[in-house]
Short mmCIF file of C-alpha atoms in Angstrom, two decimals:
data_model
loop_
_atom_site.label_atom_id
_atom_site.label_comp_id
_atom_site.label_asym_id
_atom_site.label_seq_id
_atom_site.Cartn_x
_atom_site.Cartn_y
_atom_site.Cartn_z
CA MET A 1 106.66 -226.14 6.47
CA PRO A 2 103.95 -224.46 4.38
CA GLU A 3 105.06 -222.06 1.67
CA SER A 4 102.24 -219.50 2.03
CA ALA A 5 102.07 -217.12 4.97
CA SER A 6 99.82 -218.19 7.85
CA ALA A 7 99.22 -217.49 11.53
CA THR A 8 98.08 -220.04 14.13
CA LEU A 9 96.25 -218.47 17.09
CA VAL A 10 96.73 -220.03 20.52
CA ARG A 11 94.61 -218.52 23.28
CA PHE A 12 95.73 -218.20 26.89
CA ARG A 13 94.07 -216.85 29.99
CA ASP A 14 95.72 -213.42 29.69
CA GLY A 15 95.72 -213.07 25.90
CA VAL A 16 96.58 -214.71 22.62
CA GLN A 17 99.74 -215.91 20.89
CA ALA A 18 100.03 -215.75 17.09
CA ARG A 19 102.48 -218.33 15.80
CA LEU A 20 103.63 -217.27 12.33
CA SER A 21 104.73 -219.76 9.69
CA GLY A 22 105.50 -219.86 6.00
CA ARG A 23 106.98 -217.18 3.78
CA TRP A 24 105.90 -213.67 4.74
CA VAL A 25 107.11 -212.13 1.50
CA ALA A 26 105.76 -209.94 -1.30
CA ALA A 27 105.03 -212.96 -3.50
CA HIS A 28 102.40 -214.07 -0.94
CA ALA A 29 101.00 -210.62 -0.19
CA PRO A 30 97.28 -211.69 -0.10
CA ALA A 31 98.07 -214.47 2.41
CA VAL A 32 100.20 -212.07 4.47
CA GLU A 33 97.33 -209.57 4.65
CA ALA A 34 94.83 -212.31 5.56
CA ALA A 35 97.05 -213.65 8.36
CA ALA A 36 97.62 -210.15 9.71
CA GLY A 37 93.87 -209.61 9.67
CA GLN A 38 93.41 -212.75 11.81
CA ILE A 39 95.88 -211.42 14.37
CA ALA A 40 94.15 -208.04 14.50
CA GLY A 41 90.74 -209.71 14.87
CA ALA A 42 91.93 -211.93 17.73
CA ALA A 43 93.36 -208.91 19.53
CA ARG A 44 89.92 -207.31 19.75
CA GLU A 45 88.84 -209.92 22.33
CA GLY A 46 91.18 -208.36 24.88
CA GLY A 47 94.39 -209.28 26.65
CA ARG A 48 97.96 -209.04 25.52
CA VAL A 49 99.14 -210.24 22.11
CA GLN A 50 102.39 -212.07 21.46
CA ILE A 51 103.63 -212.58 17.89
CA ASP A 52 105.93 -215.63 17.64
CA LEU A 53 108.30 -215.40 14.65
CA SER A 54 110.28 -218.59 15.37
CA GLY A 55 108.42 -220.61 12.73
CA LEU A 56 108.94 -218.21 9.83
CA ALA A 57 110.56 -219.61 6.70
CA ARG A 58 111.32 -216.15 5.34
CA LEU A 59 110.51 -212.52 6.10
CA ASP A 60 111.01 -209.63 3.66
CA THR A 61 110.28 -205.90 3.79
CA LEU A 62 106.59 -206.25 2.92
CA GLY A 63 106.00 -208.89 5.58
CA ALA A 64 107.84 -206.87 8.21
CA TRP A 65 105.90 -203.73 7.33
CA VAL A 66 102.54 -205.54 7.55
CA LEU A 67 103.52 -206.92 10.97
CA GLU A 68 104.54 -203.45 12.16
CA ARG A 69 101.30 -201.95 10.84
CA THR A 70 99.29 -204.63 12.64
CA ARG A 71 101.24 -204.02 15.85
CA ALA A 72 100.54 -200.29 15.60
CA GLU A 73 96.81 -200.91 15.07
CA ILE A 74 96.60 -203.22 18.09
CA GLU A 75 98.51 -200.80 20.33
CA ALA A 76 96.27 -197.96 19.15
CA ALA A 77 93.33 -200.00 20.47
CA GLY A 78 94.98 -200.16 23.91
CA ARG A 79 96.39 -203.70 23.76
CA ALA A 80 99.99 -204.68 24.56
CA VAL A 81 101.97 -206.37 21.75
CA ASP A 82 105.42 -207.95 21.76
CA TYR A 83 107.51 -210.16 19.47
CA ALA A 84 108.94 -213.55 20.45
CA GLY A 85 111.35 -215.94 18.74
CA ALA A 86 112.63 -213.30 16.33
CA LEU A 87 116.03 -213.87 14.75
CA PRO A 88 118.52 -210.94 14.80
CA GLU A 89 117.91 -210.26 11.12
CA HIS A 90 114.15 -210.20 11.78
CA ARG A 91 114.57 -207.61 14.55
CA ILE A 92 116.78 -205.44 12.32
CA LEU A 93 114.21 -205.53 9.52
CA LEU A 94 111.31 -204.77 11.88
CA ARG A 95 113.24 -201.86 13.36
CA GLU A 96 114.04 -200.41 9.95
CA VAL A 97 110.43 -200.55 8.70
CA ALA A 98 108.89 -199.47 12.02
CA TYR A 99 105.42 -198.10 11.41
CA ARG A 100 105.12 -194.40 12.14
CA GLU A 101 101.94 -192.40 12.09
CA THR A 102 102.00 -189.33 9.90
CA ALA A 103 102.03 -186.19 12.00
CA PRO A 104 98.77 -184.27 11.62
CA ALA A 105 99.04 -181.10 9.63
CA GLY A 106 99.03 -178.02 11.78
CA ALA A 107 96.43 -175.37 11.46
CA ARG A 108 97.14 -173.11 8.52
CA ARG A 109 98.35 -169.77 9.74
CA ARG A 110 96.78 -166.74 8.14
CA ALA A 111 99.17 -164.23 6.64
CA GLY A 112 99.55 -161.14 8.77
CA PRO A 113 100.30 -157.59 7.66
CA LEU A 114 103.87 -157.80 8.98
CA ASP A 115 104.77 -161.08 7.24
CA ALA A 116 106.12 -159.27 4.20
CA VAL A 117 108.32 -157.09 6.39
CA ALA A 118 109.55 -160.17 8.29
CA ALA A 119 110.32 -161.97 5.01
CA LEU A 120 112.22 -158.91 3.78
CA GLY A 121 114.23 -158.80 7.00
CA ALA A 122 115.03 -162.51 6.74
CA GLY A 123 116.15 -162.03 3.14
CA VAL A 124 118.42 -159.12 4.07
CA ARG A 125 119.91 -161.13 6.93
CA ARG A 126 120.50 -164.08 4.62
CA LEU A 127 122.11 -161.81 2.03
CA GLY A 128 124.39 -160.39 4.73
CA ARG A 129 125.53 -163.88 5.69
CA GLU A 130 126.21 -164.72 2.04
CA VAL A 131 128.23 -161.53 1.53
CA VAL A 132 130.35 -162.42 4.58
CA ALA A 133 130.84 -165.93 3.14
CA TRP A 134 131.86 -164.44 -0.23
CA VAL A 135 134.39 -162.17 1.46
CA GLY A 136 135.83 -165.16 3.33
CA PHE A 137 136.03 -167.14 0.09
CA LEU A 138 137.72 -164.18 -1.60
CA GLY A 139 140.28 -164.15 1.23
CA GLU A 140 141.01 -167.84 0.65
CA THR A 141 141.43 -167.17 -3.06
CA VAL A 142 143.82 -164.27 -2.47
CA ALA A 143 145.84 -166.42 -0.05
CA ALA A 144 146.01 -169.17 -2.70
CA CYS A 145 147.20 -166.62 -5.29
CA LEU A 146 149.96 -165.50 -2.91
CA ARG A 147 151.02 -169.11 -2.42
CA VAL A 148 151.16 -169.56 -6.18
CA LEU A 149 153.30 -166.41 -6.49
CA ALA A 150 155.66 -167.82 -3.86
CA ARG A 151 155.83 -171.13 -5.78
CA PRO A 152 155.44 -170.25 -9.49
CA ARG A 153 156.04 -173.84 -10.57
CA SER A 154 152.81 -174.90 -8.87
CA PHE A 155 150.76 -172.62 -11.13
CA ARG A 156 148.83 -174.55 -13.78
CA GLY A 157 149.26 -172.47 -16.91
CA ALA A 158 147.53 -175.04 -19.09
CA ALA A 159 144.36 -174.70 -17.00
CA LEU A 160 144.49 -170.90 -17.39
CA VAL A 161 144.85 -171.17 -21.18
CA ASN A 162 142.02 -173.69 -21.36
CA GLN A 163 139.72 -171.43 -19.34
CA MET A 164 140.67 -168.43 -21.49
CA GLU A 165 139.68 -170.43 -24.56
CA GLN A 166 136.35 -171.44 -23.03
CA ILE A 167 135.50 -167.95 -21.76
CA ALA A 168 136.97 -165.55 -24.35
CA PHE A 169 137.49 -167.42 -27.61
CA ARG A 170 134.31 -169.47 -27.54
CA GLY A 171 132.22 -166.74 -25.91
CA ALA A 172 133.23 -163.85 -28.18
CA PRO A 173 130.85 -164.61 -31.11
CA ILE A 174 127.63 -164.70 -29.07
CA ILE A 175 128.63 -161.69 -26.97
CA MET A 176 129.51 -159.62 -30.05
CA LEU A 177 126.27 -160.64 -31.76
CA ILE A 178 124.14 -159.61 -28.79
CA ALA A 179 126.05 -156.33 -28.40
CA PHE A 180 125.60 -155.62 -32.11
CA LEU A 181 121.84 -156.21 -31.93
CA VAL A 182 121.47 -154.12 -28.77
CA GLY A 183 123.45 -151.31 -30.39
CA CYS A 184 121.11 -151.43 -33.39
CA ILE A 185 118.00 -151.35 -31.21
CA VAL A 186 119.18 -148.51 -28.94
CA THR A 187 120.28 -146.42 -31.93
CA GLN A 188 117.03 -147.01 -33.81
CA GLN A 189 114.92 -145.97 -30.81
CA GLY A 190 117.17 -142.95 -30.21
CA ILE A 191 116.82 -141.77 -33.82
CA ILE A 192 113.02 -142.08 -33.67
CA GLN A 193 112.84 -139.97 -30.51
CA LEU A 194 115.45 -137.36 -31.50
CA GLN A 195 113.91 -136.82 -34.95
CA ARG A 196 111.04 -135.01 -33.25
CA PHE A 197 113.47 -132.28 -32.25
CA GLY A 198 115.60 -132.36 -35.38
CA ALA A 199 118.56 -133.62 -33.35
CA GLN A 200 118.98 -137.13 -34.71
CA SER A 201 122.70 -136.54 -35.21
CA TYR A 202 123.09 -136.53 -31.42
CA VAL A 203 122.28 -140.23 -31.43
CA VAL A 204 126.01 -140.75 -32.03
CA ASN A 205 126.79 -139.07 -28.70
CA MET A 206 124.17 -141.19 -26.98
CA ILE A 207 125.23 -144.56 -28.36
CA GLY A 208 128.94 -143.77 -28.05
CA ILE A 209 128.94 -142.69 -24.40
CA LEU A 210 126.30 -145.22 -23.32
CA THR A 211 128.14 -148.11 -24.96
CA LEU A 212 131.64 -147.28 -23.77
CA ARG A 213 130.71 -146.36 -20.20
CA GLU A 214 127.88 -148.76 -19.37
CA LEU A 215 126.26 -150.90 -22.02
CA GLY A 216 129.23 -152.84 -23.38
CA VAL A 217 130.75 -153.97 -20.11
CA LEU A 218 127.38 -154.59 -18.45
CA LEU A 219 126.07 -156.76 -21.29
CA THR A 220 129.36 -158.65 -21.36
CA ALA A 221 129.34 -159.26 -17.61
CA ILE A 222 125.74 -160.49 -17.67
CA MET A 223 126.46 -162.85 -20.55
CA VAL A 224 129.62 -164.16 -18.91
CA ALA A 225 127.74 -164.70 -15.63
CA GLY A 226 125.07 -166.70 -17.44
CA ARG A 227 127.46 -168.65 -19.65
CA SER A 228 130.78 -169.11 -17.85
CA GLY A 229 129.62 -168.53 -14.25
CA SER A 230 126.98 -171.26 -14.51
CA ALA A 231 129.56 -173.56 -16.11
CA PHE A 232 131.96 -172.99 -13.18
CA THR A 233 129.25 -173.83 -10.66
CA ALA A 234 128.15 -176.93 -12.58
CA GLU A 235 131.72 -178.23 -13.05
CA ILE A 236 132.78 -177.76 -9.43
CA GLY A 237 129.39 -178.95 -8.16
CA SER A 238 129.69 -182.16 -10.20
CA MET A 239 133.16 -182.71 -8.75
CA ARG A 240 131.71 -182.25 -5.28
CA MET A 241 128.97 -184.81 -5.99
CA ARG A 242 131.56 -187.35 -7.19
CA GLU A 243 133.81 -186.54 -4.19
CA GLU A 244 136.65 -185.47 -6.49
CA VAL A 245 137.28 -182.35 -4.40
CA ASP A 246 137.72 -184.51 -1.30
CA ALA A 247 140.05 -186.74 -3.29
CA LEU A 248 142.23 -183.72 -4.10
CA ARG A 249 142.49 -182.88 -0.40
CA VAL A 250 143.36 -186.50 0.44
CA MET A 251 146.17 -186.32 -2.15
CA GLY A 252 147.57 -183.27 -0.38
CA LEU A 253 146.49 -180.80 -3.10
CA ASP A 254 144.68 -177.52 -2.50
CA PRO A 255 141.38 -177.37 -4.45
CA ILE A 256 141.47 -173.55 -4.32
CA GLU A 257 144.80 -173.44 -6.17
CA ILE A 258 143.80 -176.10 -8.69
CA LEU A 259 140.14 -175.25 -9.39
CA ILE A 260 139.55 -171.65 -8.39
CA VAL A 261 142.68 -169.60 -9.12
CA PRO A 262 142.91 -170.47 -12.87
CA ARG A 263 139.21 -169.81 -13.40
CA ILE A 264 139.13 -166.44 -11.64
CA LEU A 265 142.35 -165.25 -13.30
CA ALA A 266 140.98 -166.31 -16.69
CA LEU A 267 137.78 -164.38 -16.01
CA MET A 268 139.67 -161.25 -14.99
CA LEU A 269 141.76 -161.40 -18.17
CA ALA A 270 138.94 -162.36 -20.54
CA LEU A 271 136.20 -159.99 -19.44
CA PRO A 272 138.04 -156.73 -20.41
CA LEU A 273 138.83 -158.22 -23.83
CA LEU A 274 135.23 -159.30 -24.33
CA ALA A 275 133.96 -155.91 -23.15
CA PHE A 276 136.21 -154.17 -25.70
CA LEU A 277 134.89 -156.41 -28.49
CA ALA A 278 131.32 -155.79 -27.32
CA ASP A 279 131.94 -152.04 -27.47
CA LEU A 280 133.14 -152.32 -31.07
CA ALA A 281 130.18 -154.53 -32.02
CA ALA A 282 127.63 -152.19 -30.42
CA LEU A 283 129.17 -149.16 -32.14
CA ALA A 284 129.11 -151.05 -35.45
CA GLY A 285 125.43 -151.77 -34.93
CA GLY A 286 124.84 -148.10 -34.13
CA ALA A 287 126.69 -147.00 -37.30
CA LEU A 288 124.69 -149.40 -39.47
CA THR A 289 121.37 -148.32 -37.97
CA SER A 290 122.31 -144.63 -38.34
CA LEU A 291 123.00 -145.27 -42.02
CA LEU A 292 119.70 -147.09 -42.59
CA TYR A 293 117.35 -145.02 -40.38
CA GLY A 294 119.03 -141.64 -40.08
CA GLY A 295 120.71 -141.36 -43.46
CA MET A 296 124.06 -140.68 -41.77
CA SER A 297 127.09 -142.00 -43.62
CA ILE A 298 129.66 -144.18 -41.89
CA ASP A 299 132.30 -141.45 -42.28
CA ALA A 300 129.99 -138.88 -40.65
CA PHE A 301 129.22 -141.31 -37.84
CA LEU A 302 132.90 -141.94 -37.13
CA SER A 303 133.77 -138.25 -37.34
CA ARG A 304 131.07 -137.29 -34.84
CA LEU A 305 131.98 -140.25 -32.63
CA GLN A 306 135.57 -138.95 -32.36
CA THR A 307 134.33 -135.59 -31.09
CA ALA A 308 131.66 -137.09 -28.79
CA VAL A 309 133.78 -139.60 -26.86
CA SER A 310 137.30 -139.71 -25.51
CA TYR A 311 139.64 -142.32 -24.12
CA ARG A 312 138.32 -141.76 -20.60
CA HIS A 313 134.88 -143.07 -21.57
CA ALA A 314 136.43 -146.31 -22.82
CA ALA A 315 138.71 -146.49 -19.77
CA ILE A 316 135.76 -146.12 -17.38
CA GLY A 317 134.04 -149.13 -18.93
CA LEU A 318 137.16 -151.28 -19.04
CA ILE A 319 138.15 -150.43 -15.45
CA LYS A 320 134.91 -152.03 -14.25
CA ALA A 321 135.50 -155.29 -16.10
CA PRO A 322 138.10 -156.96 -13.80
CA PHE A 323 136.06 -156.16 -10.70
CA MET A 324 132.91 -157.58 -12.27
CA ALA A 325 134.89 -160.66 -13.31
CA LEU A 326 136.16 -161.10 -9.75
CA ILE A 327 132.62 -160.95 -8.35
CA ILE A 328 131.31 -163.44 -10.93
CA GLY A 329 134.19 -165.83 -10.28
CA VAL A 330 133.88 -165.72 -6.49
CA ILE A 331 130.11 -166.24 -6.50
CA ALA A 332 130.14 -168.97 -9.16
CA THR A 333 132.92 -171.02 -7.55
CA SER A 334 131.61 -170.61 -4.00
CA GLU A 335 128.19 -171.82 -5.12
CA GLY A 336 129.89 -174.79 -6.75
CA PHE A 337 131.61 -175.70 -3.47
CA ALA A 338 128.24 -175.44 -1.69
CA VAL A 339 126.66 -178.19 -3.85
CA GLU A 340 125.59 -181.29 -1.92
CA GLY A 341 125.16 -184.83 -3.17
CA SER A 342 121.99 -184.50 -5.26
CA ALA A 343 121.03 -183.29 -8.72
CA GLU A 344 118.43 -181.01 -7.14
CA SER A 345 121.14 -179.27 -5.12
CA LEU A 346 123.28 -178.84 -8.24
CA GLY A 347 120.43 -177.24 -10.20
CA ARG A 348 119.52 -174.97 -7.28
CA HIS A 349 123.06 -173.69 -6.85
CA VAL A 350 123.60 -173.16 -10.59
CA THR A 351 120.45 -171.04 -10.69
CA ALA A 352 121.51 -169.15 -7.56
CA SER A 353 124.96 -168.56 -9.06
CA VAL A 354 123.57 -166.87 -12.17
CA VAL A 355 120.98 -164.79 -10.31
CA LYS A 356 123.36 -163.63 -7.59
CA SER A 357 126.14 -162.85 -10.06
CA ILE A 358 123.91 -160.71 -12.26
CA PHE A 359 122.46 -158.93 -9.22
CA MET A 360 125.88 -158.15 -7.76
CA VAL A 361 127.23 -157.02 -11.16
CA ILE A 362 124.41 -154.50 -11.48
CA VAL A 363 124.95 -153.33 -7.90
CA LEU A 364 128.68 -152.91 -8.59
CA ASP A 365 127.94 -150.98 -11.76
CA GLY A 366 125.74 -148.62 -9.76
CA VAL A 367 128.50 -148.14 -7.18
CA PHE A 368 130.99 -147.30 -9.94
CA ALA A 369 128.51 -144.87 -11.50
CA ILE A 370 128.16 -143.02 -8.18
CA PHE A 371 131.95 -143.04 -7.69
CA PHE A 372 132.77 -141.69 -11.15
CA ALA A 373 130.06 -139.03 -10.81
CA ALA A 374 131.56 -137.98 -7.48
CA ILE A 375 135.02 -137.48 -9.00
CA ASP A 376 133.50 -135.84 -12.10
CA LEU A 377 134.51 -138.43 -14.68
#
């Protein structure tokens, strides 16, 4: 039997039969193309075409695809084509590489004046569905916490301590540094503006109240969302890709109790501590900048700070921290569970986790601001 691909054409009254022989494989691609061209040329004379595969020595993906392409070309010209003598493995290969015409691109639709409104409506509807999903995930987490309270021995304290180390201990330096720099910048700009009115000493009131009520906890929450929230999504998403979460369920373990509860509890404990440290760092930056730009001594800064702020300003900022931590934890872990089996999906959900967490933290901060203003705090 010849090694190279070939086709012998036998003509009948109602058509032609192409008897294939040799190795229709990628190593003999030129011969495969030439033999397929002979079959296509014979089909132009009219009648039905039968392709006999009984004499093939070997057929691989390239040979099967060339045969399917030739069959599609002949059928497009209005001729009937069928296969004969094909082994079961040949039919499976031909079915898998079946030639399909690319669907023509539809006419490009011109953007209408209401497309932006429709896109906004679709976005709001999608956000509503996600909020409902987050609430459902929060319910599952609360139920898991209640189960842990009913069975304290099932709680994984080591996981909580490990997460506290990752979030609080390792995150404190960068958060304090950023808070310090922001405190310096805000104080410097405040001094420049207040000097015009001879009221630069009031910069202490500004930086003190702004830091304790808003700036410290908001900066901390944003940093934690970008640092720890993205890590939660990536860790759980990687476990989903490697089917480790499914393995936990098969072993009779609850992934919510093992993966989610320690992380969210660690966030809710760590974020108030980090916010307090960020407040101190921002105030230290404000004191240093007041000394360098405003000529105000550290003692004068601290004395005026004591009269400008009270414990309630610090309490307002720290009260927000656990709620912000809860939102970050729920969004980050739910996005991790939504990861599918591809690296693209993991990257998309990590990005979505950070963006959604920061957005919801800012929304929550605005809600708290309205609430505290309503009760005159």
